[in-house]
mmCIF file of C-alpha atoms in Angstrom:
data_model
loop_
_atom_site.group_PDB
_atom_site.id
_atom_site.type_symbol
_atom_site.label_atom_id
_atom_site.label_comp_id
_atom_site.label_asym_id
_atom_site.label_seq_id
_atom_site.Cartn_x
_atom_site.Cartn_y
_atom_site.Cartn_z
ATOM 1 C CA MET A 10 0.099 0.065 0.243
ATOM 2 C CA GLU A 11 1.055 3.088 -0.688
ATOM 3 C CA LYS A 12 1.888 5.743 2.535
ATOM 4 C CA VAL A 13 -0.041 9.261 2.556
ATOM 5 C CA SER A 14 1.885 12.209 4.398
ATOM 6 C CA LYS A 15 -0.308 13.947 6.638
ATOM 7 C CA ALA A 16 0.508 17.351 5.416
ATOM 8 C CA TYR A 17 -0.702 16.083 2.213
ATOM 9 C CA ALA A 18 -3.627 14.452 3.987
ATOM 10 C CA MET A 19 -4.772 17.638 5.963
ATOM 11 C CA ALA A 20 -4.284 20.253 3.117
ATOM 12 C CA HIS A 21 -7.009 17.627 1.488
ATOM 13 C CA ALA A 22 -9.298 17.014 4.060
ATOM 14 C CA LYS A 23 -8.731 13.341 4.150
ATOM 15 C CA CYS A 24 -10.472 11.196 6.321
ATOM 16 C CA PRO A 25 -7.503 10.856 9.494
ATOM 17 C CA ARG A 26 -7.322 6.909 9.333
ATOM 18 C CA CYS A 27 -6.899 6.000 6.375
ATOM 19 C CA ARG A 28 -5.682 9.180 4.463
ATOM 20 C CA LYS A 29 -7.965 8.804 1.612
ATOM 21 C CA GLY A 30 -11.596 8.665 1.665
ATOM 22 C CA ASN A 31 -12.696 11.816 1.758
ATOM 23 C CA MET A 32 -14.605 13.945 4.470
ATOM 24 C CA PHE A 33 -16.140 16.899 3.093
ATOM 25 C CA ALA A 34 -18.728 16.079 -0.006
ATOM 26 C CA ASN A 35 -18.379 19.618 -1.679
ATOM 27 C CA SER A 36 -15.755 21.192 -2.703
ATOM 28 C CA MET A 37 -14.625 23.796 -0.579
ATOM 29 C CA TYR A 38 -15.793 27.366 -2.366
ATOM 30 C CA GLY A 39 -19.449 26.710 -4.881
ATOM 31 C CA PHE A 40 -22.880 26.585 -4.828
ATOM 32 C CA HIS A 41 -23.258 24.247 -3.049
ATOM 33 C CA THR A 42 -23.890 24.088 1.314
ATOM 34 C CA GLN A 43 -20.418 22.647 2.554
ATOM 35 C CA LYS A 44 -21.664 19.407 3.925
ATOM 36 C CA MET A 45 -19.211 16.784 5.874
ATOM 37 C CA ASN A 46 -19.568 13.376 5.825
ATOM 38 C CA LYS A 47 -20.992 11.134 8.522
ATOM 39 C CA SER A 48 -17.579 9.016 8.147
ATOM 40 C CA CYS A 49 -15.529 7.481 5.307
ATOM 41 C CA PRO A 50 -16.304 6.214 1.988
ATOM 42 C CA TYR A 51 -13.402 4.307 2.058
ATOM 43 C CA CYS A 52 -12.668 2.782 5.969
ATOM 44 C CA GLY A 53 -15.737 4.048 7.608
ATOM 45 C CA PHE A 54 -14.728 6.175 10.149
ATOM 46 C CA VAL A 55 -17.637 7.670 11.761
ATOM 47 C CA PHE A 56 -16.115 11.367 12.275
ATOM 48 C CA GLU A 57 -18.574 12.889 15.105
ATOM 49 C CA GLN A 58 -17.291 11.203 17.758
ATOM 50 C CA GLU A 59 -19.588 11.909 19.795
ATOM 51 C CA PRO A 60 -22.411 14.756 19.973
ATOM 52 C CA GLY A 61 -21.359 18.165 19.780
ATOM 53 C CA TYR A 62 -18.177 16.980 19.458
ATOM 54 C CA PHE A 63 -16.891 19.605 16.163
ATOM 55 C CA TYR A 64 -18.453 22.361 18.574
ATOM 56 C CA VAL A 65 -14.233 22.421 19.563
ATOM 57 C CA SER A 66 -13.691 24.305 16.062
ATOM 58 C CA MET A 67 -15.616 27.184 16.047
ATOM 59 C CA PHE A 68 -12.289 27.710 18.655
ATOM 60 C CA ALA A 69 -10.706 26.546 16.407
ATOM 61 C CA SER A 70 -12.287 28.743 13.692
ATOM 62 C CA TYR A 71 -11.847 32.042 15.791
ATOM 63 C CA ALA A 72 -8.365 31.339 16.053
ATOM 64 C CA LEU A 73 -7.499 31.331 11.722
ATOM 65 C CA ASN A 74 -10.373 33.871 11.498
ATOM 66 C CA VAL A 75 -8.044 36.270 14.397
ATOM 67 C CA ALA A 76 -4.954 35.130 12.389
ATOM 68 C CA GLU A 77 -6.268 35.438 9.045
ATOM 69 C CA MET A 78 -7.940 39.540 10.525
ATOM 70 C CA VAL A 79 -3.898 40.369 11.485
ATOM 71 C CA ALA A 80 -2.463 39.707 8.419
ATOM 72 C CA ALA A 81 -4.931 41.244 6.555
ATOM 73 C CA VAL A 82 -4.470 44.149 8.757
ATOM 74 C CA ILE A 83 -0.898 44.331 8.784
ATOM 75 C CA ALA A 84 -0.944 43.724 4.686
ATOM 76 C CA ILE A 85 -2.860 45.977 4.140
ATOM 77 C CA TYR A 86 -0.644 48.791 6.434
ATOM 78 C CA THR A 87 2.482 47.800 4.482
ATOM 79 C CA PHE A 88 0.864 47.936 1.394
ATOM 80 C CA THR A 89 -0.998 51.556 1.746
ATOM 81 C CA HIS A 90 0.183 53.102 5.198
ATOM 82 C CA ASN A 91 -3.088 54.562 5.939
ATOM 83 C CA THR A 92 -3.989 55.375 9.849
ATOM 84 C CA SER A 93 -6.147 58.334 9.464
ATOM 85 C CA SER A 94 -8.930 55.812 7.810
ATOM 86 C CA PRO A 95 -11.253 53.189 9.820
ATOM 87 C CA TRP A 96 -13.095 52.610 6.985
ATOM 88 C CA LEU A 97 -10.838 50.853 5.151
ATOM 89 C CA TYR A 98 -9.473 48.179 8.198
ATOM 90 C CA ILE A 99 -13.613 47.495 8.783
ATOM 91 C CA PHE A 100 -13.879 46.289 5.104
ATOM 92 C CA LEU A 101 -11.327 45.069 5.298
ATOM 93 C CA ILE A 102 -11.393 42.146 7.963
ATOM 94 C CA LEU A 103 -15.117 42.139 6.824
ATOM 95 C CA GLY A 104 -14.458 40.917 3.854
ATOM 96 C CA VAL A 105 -10.991 39.212 4.739
ATOM 97 C CA SER A 106 -14.161 37.328 7.310
ATOM 98 C CA VAL A 107 -16.768 36.526 4.429
ATOM 99 C CA ILE A 108 -13.942 34.693 1.988
ATOM 100 C CA LEU A 109 -13.239 33.110 4.326
ATOM 101 C CA SER A 110 -15.404 31.533 5.960
ATOM 102 C CA PRO A 111 -16.037 28.635 4.101
ATOM 103 C CA PHE A 112 -11.732 27.970 4.482
ATOM 104 C CA ASN A 113 -12.444 28.029 8.473
ATOM 105 C CA PHE A 114 -15.084 25.946 8.354
ATOM 106 C CA ARG A 115 -12.785 23.427 6.201
ATOM 107 C CA TYR A 116 -9.801 23.208 8.336
ATOM 108 C CA SER A 117 -11.007 23.751 11.713
ATOM 109 C CA ARG A 118 -12.236 20.360 11.651
ATOM 110 C CA VAL A 119 -9.668 18.754 9.984
ATOM 111 C CA MET A 120 -7.677 20.296 11.874
ATOM 112 C CA LEU A 121 -9.815 18.635 15.568
ATOM 113 C CA LEU A 122 -9.702 15.777 13.765
ATOM 114 C CA TYR A 123 -5.594 15.403 12.917
ATOM 115 C CA TRP A 124 -4.433 17.473 16.008
ATOM 116 C CA LEU A 125 -7.087 17.067 19.047
ATOM 117 C CA THR A 126 -9.200 13.408 18.921
ATOM 118 C CA PRO A 127 -8.914 12.035 22.008
ATOM 119 C CA ARG A 128 -9.165 8.777 21.433
ATOM 120 C CA GLY A 129 -5.787 8.572 19.252
ATOM 121 C CA VAL A 130 -7.278 8.265 15.903
ATOM 122 C CA LYS A 131 -3.968 6.465 14.253
ATOM 123 C CA TYR A 132 -2.686 5.903 10.103
ATOM 124 C CA HIS A 133 -3.580 1.914 8.913
ATOM 125 C CA PRO A 134 -2.167 2.614 4.739
ATOM 126 C CA GLU A 135 -3.364 -1.446 5.103
ATOM 127 C CA ILE A 136 -6.972 -0.318 5.463
ATOM 128 C CA LYS A 137 -9.009 -2.200 2.793
ATOM 129 C CA PRO A 138 -11.817 -0.191 1.108
ATOM 130 C CA LEU A 139 -15.850 -0.392 1.964
ATOM 131 C CA PRO A 140 -17.471 -2.366 -0.750
ATOM 132 C CA THR A 141 -19.466 0.319 -1.939
ATOM 133 C CA TYR A 142 -16.844 2.645 -2.066
ATOM 134 C CA HIS A 143 -16.110 3.773 -5.772
ATOM 135 C CA GLN A 144 -12.461 5.248 -6.666
ATOM 136 C CA ASN A 145 -13.398 7.181 -9.261
ATOM 137 C CA GLU A 146 -16.293 8.982 -7.298
ATOM 138 C CA GLY A 147 -14.662 8.935 -4.204
ATOM 139 C CA GLN A 148 -18.467 8.439 -2.531
ATOM 140 C CA LEU A 149 -20.919 6.107 -1.226
ATOM 141 C CA LYS A 150 -23.357 4.305 -3.479
#
């Protein structure tokens, strides 16, 4: 079996156990809602470990949002040297928050599953796919 690196699997939002199945049913940006699969379509790993498990991801999303806002404010100040107009910074912060909200939603959950899972999910590259897994689509049929 081909081993998949943890960084690659996190960047592509793959299952933390098999690193092959998609955690999300849709792409990050598009005209559809963000929908997370209940379980891995490849190995069957249940993503929500217990009821309310992903409430903690709100804190990770908040931390990502604050870091992005600070970086955006520093970048805009570096380019414009504008300290007199608060509206520039307000609109920038609101714009960055709205544009990056799908990213924050997705990767706060990915970080939670990879780094903060209480049971310590281990990577098992030898796991065989479920009989209902279709390689070309990556979804349950």
